[in-house]
Amino acid sequence: MALIKVNALEKIYHDEAVLTPVLRGVSFEIKEGEFVAIMGPSGSGKSTLLHLLGFLEKPTSGEYRFNDRTIDEYSDEEVARVRNKKMGFVFQSFNLLPRTTVLENVKLPLLYSEVDQGLWDNMARQAIESVGLSHRVDFEPSQLSGGEKQRVAIARALVNNPQVIFADEPTGNLDSKSGEIVMDIIQKLTKEKGHTVILITHETYTAEYAERIIRLRDGMIESDAKVTKRSFGSEFIK
C-alpha cells in the first residue's frame, strides 16, 4: 500500500517580485515499509521536498497524499498530531538539548503526545536500547561522540513508533565509520521494524543503503530506480 503519493508537486518561493521555482512537477509513490533515498546536488530541491513530505511546508500546486488524505484535508491540529505520532525526524545537526540526559532528550516527543506519562521512561529506554546506547542513558550530549549523538537523535525519532522516518543528511557531520554505524541502524528500521524511511543525501555510499533512489536535478526527477547491489562507487541501480 502506498503511504505517500505525490502528483505534479510544485514549490515556488516568492521574495517580493522575484519567483524562485524549486520543485517542478514532481510525481512518485512510496510504499509503507520502503526505504527510499532522495539524492541530488545542492539546490536540486531535495530538502524542500522533505519539508513538504514532513508537513513542514505546503506545496504551491500539485497533490500530496499521506495515508490516502491530501494535506489540505488535515486540520492544523491534525497536522500537528500526524507529525508527532506518524513521523520521526533525524537531522544532520542532531538538535539535542544540551545539559539534558540522553533519556530526557529521547522522551521529548512524548511531551506532546497522548501517551500516559507513566510509560515514557520505558518507551524511551526501549528506543535507546534499539540504537545500542543503553550504557549512555544518563550521559549528556557533551559527553557523546558525533555518532552517538546521531544515534540518540534516531532513538528520539523512534520513541513514538512512527510510520515514517525522515532522515536529512544524517551522516553529514560524521566520520565514515560513525556514518556506517548510523546507516546500519537506519537500514534495520525497515528490515526488522517495518518503518518507512525517506533519506535525503548527496552521498552515494549513504544512498546505496536504500532499496530505491530518486535523483533530483533542478527541481525535477532525473531518475527513479531500485538499488540492485552495494558497490561503493560503481553503477549499482537499474
PDB file of C-alpha atoms in Angstrom:
ATOM      1  CA  MET A   1       0.000   0.000   0.000  1.00  0.00           C
ATOM      2  CA  ALA A   2       1.272   3.479  -0.882  1.00  0.00           C
ATOM      3  CA  LEU A   3       1.843   5.542   2.247  1.00  0.00           C
ATOM      4  CA  ILE A   4       2.880   8.609   0.256  1.00  0.00           C
ATOM      5  CA  LYS A   5       1.594   9.728  -3.144  1.00  0.00           C
ATOM      6  CA  VAL A   6       2.962  12.823  -4.841  1.00  0.00           C
ATOM      7  CA  ASN A   7       1.498  14.102  -8.107  1.00  0.00           C
ATOM      8  CA  ALA A   8       2.769  17.082 -10.122  1.00  0.00           C
ATOM      9  CA  LEU A   9       4.119  18.710  -6.966  1.00  0.00           C
ATOM     10  CA  GLU A  10       5.474  22.227  -7.359  1.00  0.00           C
ATOM     11  CA  LYS A  11       7.005  24.663  -4.907  1.00  0.00           C
ATOM     12  CA  ILE A  12       7.707  28.289  -5.773  1.00  0.00           C
ATOM     13  CA  TYR A  13       9.142  30.743  -3.272  1.00  0.00           C
ATOM     14  CA  HIS A  14       8.112  34.398  -3.504  1.00  0.00           C
ATOM     15  CA  ASP A  15      10.560  37.122  -2.492  1.00  0.00           C
ATOM     16  CA  GLU A  16       8.936  40.449  -3.287  1.00  0.00           C
ATOM     17  CA  ALA A  17       8.728  40.438  -7.101  1.00  0.00           C
ATOM     18  CA  VAL A  18      11.109  37.505  -7.546  1.00  0.00           C
ATOM     19  CA  LEU A  19       9.713  33.996  -8.085  1.00  0.00           C
ATOM     20  CA  THR A  20      12.045  31.081  -7.447  1.00  0.00           C
ATOM     21  CA  PRO A  21      10.733  27.684  -8.584  1.00  0.00           C
ATOM     22  CA  VAL A  22      12.325  24.900  -6.511  1.00  0.00           C
ATOM     23  CA  LEU A  23      10.213  21.843  -7.373  1.00  0.00           C
ATOM     24  CA  ARG A  24       8.772  21.435 -10.867  1.00  0.00           C
ATOM     25  CA  GLY A  25       6.062  18.797 -11.338  1.00  0.00           C
ATOM     26  CA  VAL A  26       7.457  16.019  -9.128  1.00  0.00           C
ATOM     27  CA  SER A  27       5.459  12.742  -9.038  1.00  0.00           C
ATOM     28  CA  PHE A  28       6.132   9.424  -7.243  1.00  0.00           C
ATOM     29  CA  GLU A  29       4.757   6.953  -4.686  1.00  0.00           C
ATOM     30  CA  ILE A  30       6.385   5.406  -1.615  1.00  0.00           C
ATOM     31  CA  LYS A  31       5.001   2.193  -0.148  1.00  0.00           C
ATOM     32  CA  GLU A  32       4.708   1.510   3.556  1.00  0.00           C
ATOM     33  CA  GLY A  33       7.907  -0.146   4.834  1.00  0.00           C
ATOM     34  CA  GLU A  34      10.014   1.064   1.906  1.00  0.00           C
ATOM     35  CA  PHE A  35      13.471   2.628   2.305  1.00  0.00           C
ATOM     36  CA  VAL A  36      13.909   5.392  -0.277  1.00  0.00           C
ATOM     37  CA  ALA A  37      16.871   7.738  -0.742  1.00  0.00           C
ATOM     38  CA  ILE A  38      16.358  11.123  -2.385  1.00  0.00           C
ATOM     39  CA  MET A  39      19.595  12.354  -3.944  1.00  0.00           C
ATOM     40  CA  GLY A  40      20.670  15.460  -5.757  1.00  0.00           C
ATOM     41  CA  PRO A  41      23.243  18.236  -5.807  1.00  0.00           C
ATOM     42  CA  SER A  42      22.888  21.368  -3.717  1.00  0.00           C
ATOM     43  CA  GLY A  43      19.903  23.377  -4.952  1.00  0.00           C
ATOM     44  CA  SER A  44      18.177  20.396  -6.572  1.00  0.00           C
ATOM     45  CA  GLY A  45      15.142  20.686  -4.270  1.00  0.00           C
ATOM     46  CA  LYS A  46      15.663  17.629  -2.068  1.00  0.00           C
ATOM     47  CA  SER A  47      15.436  19.442   1.292  1.00  0.00           C
ATOM     48  CA  THR A  48      12.381  21.380   0.133  1.00  0.00           C
ATOM     49  CA  LEU A  49      10.783  18.084  -0.862  1.00  0.00           C
ATOM     50  CA  LEU A  50      11.465  16.687   2.608  1.00  0.00           C
ATOM     51  CA  HIS A  51       9.813  19.747   4.163  1.00  0.00           C
ATOM     52  CA  LEU A  52       6.716  19.186   2.041  1.00  0.00           C
ATOM     53  CA  LEU A  53       6.562  15.448   2.797  1.00  0.00           C
ATOM     54  CA  GLY A  54       7.028  16.144   6.515  1.00  0.00           C
ATOM     55  CA  PHE A  55       4.156  18.660   6.636  1.00  0.00           C
ATOM     56  CA  LEU A  56       6.633  21.445   7.432  1.00  0.00           C
ATOM     57  CA  GLU A  57       5.504  23.416   4.362  1.00  0.00           C
ATOM     58  CA  LYS A  58       2.689  23.293   1.819  1.00  0.00           C
ATOM     59  CA  PRO A  59       3.191  22.921  -1.935  1.00  0.00           C
ATOM     60  CA  THR A  60       2.405  25.760  -4.314  1.00  0.00           C
ATOM     61  CA  SER A  61       0.480  23.348  -6.544  1.00  0.00           C
ATOM     62  CA  GLY A  62       0.045  19.649  -7.180  1.00  0.00           C
ATOM     63  CA  GLU A  63      -1.155  16.979  -4.756  1.00  0.00           C
ATOM     64  CA  TYR A  64       0.456  15.272  -1.784  1.00  0.00           C
ATOM     65  CA  ARG A  65      -1.428  12.389  -0.166  1.00  0.00           C
ATOM     66  CA  PHE A  66      -0.329  10.866   3.145  1.00  0.00           C
ATOM     67  CA  ASN A  67      -2.307   7.815   4.282  1.00  0.00           C
ATOM     68  CA  ASP A  68      -4.637   8.498   1.333  1.00  0.00           C
ATOM     69  CA  ARG A  69      -5.562  12.017   2.504  1.00  0.00           C
ATOM     70  CA  THR A  70      -4.306  15.218   0.918  1.00  0.00           C
ATOM     71  CA  ILE A  71      -2.545  17.704   3.132  1.00  0.00           C
ATOM     72  CA  ASP A  72      -5.463  20.123   2.622  1.00  0.00           C
ATOM     73  CA  GLU A  73      -7.802  17.566   4.227  1.00  0.00           C
ATOM     74  CA  TYR A  74      -5.877  17.760   7.517  1.00  0.00           C
ATOM     75  CA  SER A  75      -6.746  20.487  10.015  1.00  0.00           C
ATOM     76  CA  ASP A  76      -3.877  22.333  11.700  1.00  0.00           C
ATOM     77  CA  GLU A  77      -4.481  20.217  14.813  1.00  0.00           C
ATOM     78  CA  GLU A  78      -4.386  17.005  12.777  1.00  0.00           C
ATOM     79  CA  VAL A  79      -1.170  18.098  11.051  1.00  0.00           C
ATOM     80  CA  ALA A  80       0.473  18.566  14.454  1.00  0.00           C
ATOM     81  CA  ARG A  81      -0.804  15.176  15.598  1.00  0.00           C
ATOM     82  CA  VAL A  82       0.403  13.408  12.453  1.00  0.00           C
ATOM     83  CA  ARG A  83       3.866  14.966  12.728  1.00  0.00           C
ATOM     84  CA  ASN A  84       4.100  13.890  16.369  1.00  0.00           C
ATOM     85  CA  LYS A  85       2.661  10.360  16.092  1.00  0.00           C
ATOM     86  CA  LYS A  86       3.221   9.271  12.492  1.00  0.00           C
ATOM     87  CA  MET A  87       6.517  10.978  11.603  1.00  0.00           C
ATOM     88  CA  GLY A  88      10.005  10.971  13.083  1.00  0.00           C
ATOM     89  CA  PHE A  89      12.761  13.382  12.040  1.00  0.00           C
ATOM     90  CA  VAL A  90      16.551  12.989  12.092  1.00  0.00           C
ATOM     91  CA  PHE A  91      18.678  15.983  11.091  1.00  0.00           C
ATOM     92  CA  GLN A  92      22.344  16.495  10.281  1.00  0.00           C
ATOM     93  CA  SER A  93      22.874  18.796  13.276  1.00  0.00           C
ATOM     94  CA  PHE A  94      21.373  16.312  15.818  1.00  0.00           C
ATOM     95  CA  ASN A  95      19.253  19.042  17.543  1.00  0.00           C
ATOM     96  CA  LEU A  96      19.795  17.625  21.034  1.00  0.00           C
ATOM     97  CA  LEU A  97      19.203  19.723  24.140  1.00  0.00           C
ATOM     98  CA  PRO A  98      22.487  20.454  25.968  1.00  0.00           C
ATOM     99  CA  ARG A  99      22.816  19.753  29.688  1.00  0.00           C
ATOM    100  CA  THR A 100      19.974  17.238  29.312  1.00  0.00           C
ATOM    101  CA  THR A 101      20.490  13.490  29.550  1.00  0.00           C
ATOM    102  CA  VAL A 102      20.092  11.047  26.695  1.00  0.00           C
ATOM    103  CA  LEU A 103      16.940   9.700  28.364  1.00  0.00           C
ATOM    104  CA  GLU A 104      15.357  13.137  28.655  1.00  0.00           C
ATOM    105  CA  ASN A 105      16.255  14.047  25.068  1.00  0.00           C
ATOM    106  CA  VAL A 106      14.636  10.885  23.743  1.00  0.00           C
ATOM    107  CA  LYS A 107      11.500  11.494  25.821  1.00  0.00           C
ATOM    108  CA  LEU A 108      10.911  14.949  24.265  1.00  0.00           C
ATOM    109  CA  PRO A 109       8.381  13.883  21.574  1.00  0.00           C
ATOM    110  CA  LEU A 110       6.297  12.190  24.280  1.00  0.00           C
ATOM    111  CA  LEU A 111       5.696  15.569  25.956  1.00  0.00           C
ATOM    112  CA  TYR A 112       3.343  16.441  23.098  1.00  0.00           C
ATOM    113  CA  SER A 113       1.754  13.008  22.762  1.00  0.00           C
ATOM    114  CA  GLU A 114      -1.306  11.392  24.262  1.00  0.00           C
ATOM    115  CA  VAL A 115       0.790   8.623  25.825  1.00  0.00           C
ATOM    116  CA  ASP A 116       0.376   8.145  29.567  1.00  0.00           C
ATOM    117  CA  GLN A 117       3.324   9.737  31.349  1.00  0.00           C
ATOM    118  CA  GLY A 118       3.921   6.585  33.352  1.00  0.00           C
ATOM    119  CA  LEU A 119       5.028   4.853  30.123  1.00  0.00           C
ATOM    120  CA  TRP A 120       7.520   7.476  28.976  1.00  0.00           C
ATOM    121  CA  ASP A 121      10.643   6.154  30.668  1.00  0.00           C
ATOM    122  CA  ASN A 122      10.112   2.614  29.429  1.00  0.00           C
ATOM    123  CA  MET A 123       9.378   3.729  25.858  1.00  0.00           C
ATOM    124  CA  ALA A 124      12.449   5.965  25.813  1.00  0.00           C
ATOM    125  CA  ARG A 125      14.692   3.241  27.221  1.00  0.00           C
ATOM    126  CA  GLN A 126      13.466   0.784  24.575  1.00  0.00           C
ATOM    127  CA  ALA A 127      14.241   3.279  21.811  1.00  0.00           C
ATOM    128  CA  ILE A 128      17.697   3.939  23.288  1.00  0.00           C
ATOM    129  CA  GLU A 129      18.355   0.189  23.503  1.00  0.00           C
ATOM    130  CA  SER A 130      17.386  -0.221  19.838  1.00  0.00           C
ATOM    131  CA  VAL A 131      20.278   2.060  18.817  1.00  0.00           C
ATOM    132  CA  GLY A 132      22.742   0.383  21.206  1.00  0.00           C
ATOM    133  CA  LEU A 133      23.137   3.205  23.709  1.00  0.00           C
ATOM    134  CA  SER A 134      21.687   1.814  26.932  1.00  0.00           C
ATOM    135  CA  HIS A 135      25.091   2.378  28.566  1.00  0.00           C
ATOM    136  CA  ARG A 136      24.828   6.116  27.772  1.00  0.00           C
ATOM    137  CA  VAL A 137      21.310   6.712  29.065  1.00  0.00           C
ATOM    138  CA  ASP A 138      22.403   9.163  31.801  1.00  0.00           C
ATOM    139  CA  PHE A 139      25.048  10.946  29.724  1.00  0.00           C
ATOM    140  CA  GLU A 140      24.637  14.483  28.354  1.00  0.00           C
ATOM    141  CA  PRO A 141      25.330  15.358  24.685  1.00  0.00           C
ATOM    142  CA  SER A 142      28.689  16.958  25.563  1.00  0.00           C
ATOM    143  CA  GLN A 143      29.849  13.525  26.771  1.00  0.00           C
ATOM    144  CA  LEU A 144      28.967  11.763  23.499  1.00  0.00           C
ATOM    145  CA  SER A 145      30.750  11.339  20.174  1.00  0.00           C
ATOM    146  CA  GLY A 146      29.143  12.642  16.989  1.00  0.00           C
ATOM    147  CA  GLY A 147      27.977   9.173  16.016  1.00  0.00           C
ATOM    148  CA  GLU A 148      26.445   8.619  19.444  1.00  0.00           C
ATOM    149  CA  LYS A 149      24.624  11.961  19.244  1.00  0.00           C
ATOM    150  CA  GLN A 150      23.082  10.930  15.937  1.00  0.00           C
ATOM    151  CA  ARG A 151      22.030   7.587  17.397  1.00  0.00           C
ATOM    152  CA  VAL A 152      20.289   9.492  20.214  1.00  0.00           C
ATOM    153  CA  ALA A 153      18.519  11.564  17.553  1.00  0.00           C
ATOM    154  CA  ILE A 154      17.389   8.341  15.862  1.00  0.00           C
ATOM    155  CA  ALA A 155      16.108   6.978  19.184  1.00  0.00           C
ATOM    156  CA  ARG A 156      14.162  10.206  19.696  1.00  0.00           C
ATOM    157  CA  ALA A 157      12.637   9.820  16.221  1.00  0.00           C
ATOM    158  CA  LEU A 158      11.668   6.234  17.072  1.00  0.00           C
ATOM    159  CA  VAL A 159      10.141   6.774  20.501  1.00  0.00           C
ATOM    160  CA  ASN A 160       6.578   7.282  19.226  1.00  0.00           C
ATOM    161  CA  ASN A 161       6.889   4.313  16.827  1.00  0.00           C
ATOM    162  CA  PRO A 162       6.170   6.476  13.749  1.00  0.00           C
ATOM    163  CA  GLN A 163       5.078   5.197  10.366  1.00  0.00           C
ATOM    164  CA  VAL A 164       7.775   7.132   8.535  1.00  0.00           C
ATOM    165  CA  ILE A 165      11.204   8.447   9.477  1.00  0.00           C
ATOM    166  CA  PHE A 166      12.667  11.390   7.570  1.00  0.00           C
ATOM    167  CA  ALA A 167      16.483  11.490   7.746  1.00  0.00           C
ATOM    168  CA  ASP A 168      18.027  14.685   6.354  1.00  0.00           C
ATOM    169  CA  GLU A 169      21.768  14.186   5.673  1.00  0.00           C
ATOM    170  CA  PRO A 170      22.108  12.088   8.881  1.00  0.00           C
ATOM    171  CA  THR A 171      25.800  11.294   8.238  1.00  0.00           C
ATOM    172  CA  GLY A 172      26.811  14.787   7.111  1.00  0.00           C
ATOM    173  CA  ASN A 173      28.653  15.621  10.349  1.00  0.00           C
ATOM    174  CA  LEU A 174      30.123  12.159  10.952  1.00  0.00           C
ATOM    175  CA  ASP A 175      33.320  10.338  10.042  1.00  0.00           C
ATOM    176  CA  SER A 176      32.965   7.349   7.722  1.00  0.00           C
ATOM    177  CA  LYS A 177      32.956   4.707  10.477  1.00  0.00           C
ATOM    178  CA  SER A 178      30.313   6.502  12.556  1.00  0.00           C
ATOM    179  CA  GLY A 179      28.313   7.096   9.376  1.00  0.00           C
ATOM    180  CA  GLU A 180      28.293   3.378   8.591  1.00  0.00           C
ATOM    181  CA  ILE A 181      27.032   2.558  12.095  1.00  0.00           C
ATOM    182  CA  VAL A 182      24.234   5.126  11.786  1.00  0.00           C
ATOM    183  CA  MET A 183      23.224   3.869   8.328  1.00  0.00           C
ATOM    184  CA  ASP A 184      23.233   0.238   9.523  1.00  0.00           C
ATOM    185  CA  ILE A 185      20.787   1.252  12.261  1.00  0.00           C
ATOM    186  CA  ILE A 186      18.562   3.149   9.832  1.00  0.00           C
ATOM    187  CA  GLN A 187      18.567   0.205   7.412  1.00  0.00           C
ATOM    188  CA  LYS A 188      17.475  -2.158  10.189  1.00  0.00           C
ATOM    189  CA  LEU A 189      14.450   0.046  10.879  1.00  0.00           C
ATOM    190  CA  THR A 190      12.876  -1.072   7.612  1.00  0.00           C
ATOM    191  CA  LYS A 191      14.061  -4.675   7.675  1.00  0.00           C
ATOM    192  CA  GLU A 192      13.249  -5.501  11.305  1.00  0.00           C
ATOM    193  CA  LYS A 193      10.760  -2.853  12.457  1.00  0.00           C
ATOM    194  CA  GLY A 194       8.853  -2.151   9.244  1.00  0.00           C
ATOM    195  CA  HIS A 195       9.321   1.626   9.355  1.00  0.00           C
ATOM    196  CA  THR A 196       9.182   3.607   6.132  1.00  0.00           C
ATOM    197  CA  VAL A 197      12.423   5.580   5.778  1.00  0.00           C
ATOM    198  CA  ILE A 198      12.997   8.573   3.497  1.00  0.00           C
ATOM    199  CA  LEU A 199      16.646   9.560   3.379  1.00  0.00           C
ATOM    200  CA  ILE A 200      17.873  12.880   1.987  1.00  0.00           C
ATOM    201  CA  THR A 201      21.531  12.720   0.970  1.00  0.00           C
ATOM    202  CA  HIS A 202      24.104  13.805  -1.600  1.00  0.00           C
ATOM    203  CA  GLU A 203      26.423  10.879  -0.774  1.00  0.00           C
ATOM    204  CA  THR A 204      26.308   7.775  -2.956  1.00  0.00           C
ATOM    205  CA  TYR A 205      27.656   5.448  -0.249  1.00  0.00           C
ATOM    206  CA  THR A 206      24.847   6.585   2.066  1.00  0.00           C
ATOM    207  CA  ALA A 207      22.124   6.338  -0.576  1.00  0.00           C
ATOM    208  CA  GLU A 208      23.075   2.779  -1.506  1.00  0.00           C
ATOM    209  CA  TYR A 209      21.762   1.526   1.843  1.00  0.00           C
ATOM    210  CA  ALA A 210      18.270   2.235   0.481  1.00  0.00           C
ATOM    211  CA  GLU A 211      16.120  -0.035  -1.672  1.00  0.00           C
ATOM    212  CA  ARG A 212      15.432   2.714  -4.186  1.00  0.00           C
ATOM    213  CA  ILE A 213      16.969   6.037  -5.194  1.00  0.00           C
ATOM    214  CA  ILE A 214      15.087   9.050  -6.540  1.00  0.00           C
ATOM    215  CA  ARG A 215      17.507  11.533  -8.121  1.00  0.00           C
ATOM    216  CA  LEU A 216      16.543  15.201  -8.367  1.00  0.00           C
ATOM    217  CA  ARG A 217      18.095  17.846 -10.574  1.00  0.00           C
ATOM    218  CA  ASP A 218      16.838  21.409 -10.985  1.00  0.00           C
ATOM    219  CA  GLY A 219      13.650  20.549  -9.116  1.00  0.00           C
ATOM    220  CA  MET A 220      12.692  17.641 -11.373  1.00  0.00           C
ATOM    221  CA  ILE A 221      13.082  13.866 -11.104  1.00  0.00           C
ATOM    222  CA  GLU A 222      16.090  12.805 -13.144  1.00  0.00           C
ATOM    223  CA  SER A 223      15.729   9.097 -12.346  1.00  0.00           C
ATOM    224  CA  ASP A 224      13.844   6.731 -10.031  1.00  0.00           C
ATOM    225  CA  ALA A 225      15.487   3.318  -9.766  1.00  0.00           C
ATOM    226  CA  LYS A 226      15.830   0.333  -7.466  1.00  0.00           C
ATOM    227  CA  VAL A 227      19.167  -0.475  -5.861  1.00  0.00           C
ATOM    228  CA  THR A 228      20.384  -3.880  -7.042  1.00  0.00           C
ATOM    229  CA  LYS A 229      23.642  -4.140  -5.103  1.00  0.00           C
ATOM    230  CA  ARG A 230      26.062  -2.148  -2.967  1.00  0.00           C
ATOM    231  CA  SER A 231      29.242  -1.459  -4.883  1.00  0.00           C
ATOM    232  CA  PHE A 232      30.760   1.719  -3.389  1.00  0.00           C
ATOM    233  CA  GLY A 233      31.193   3.898  -6.410  1.00  0.00           C
ATOM    234  CA  SER A 234      30.355   1.774  -9.443  1.00  0.00           C
ATOM    235  CA  GLU A 235      26.967   1.636 -11.106  1.00  0.00           C
ATOM    236  CA  PHE A 236      24.518  -0.161  -8.842  1.00  0.00           C
ATOM    237  CA  ILE A 237      20.977   0.873  -9.821  1.00  0.00           C
ATOM    238  CA  LYS A 238      18.642  -0.021 -12.618  1.00  0.00           C
TER     239      LYS A 238
END
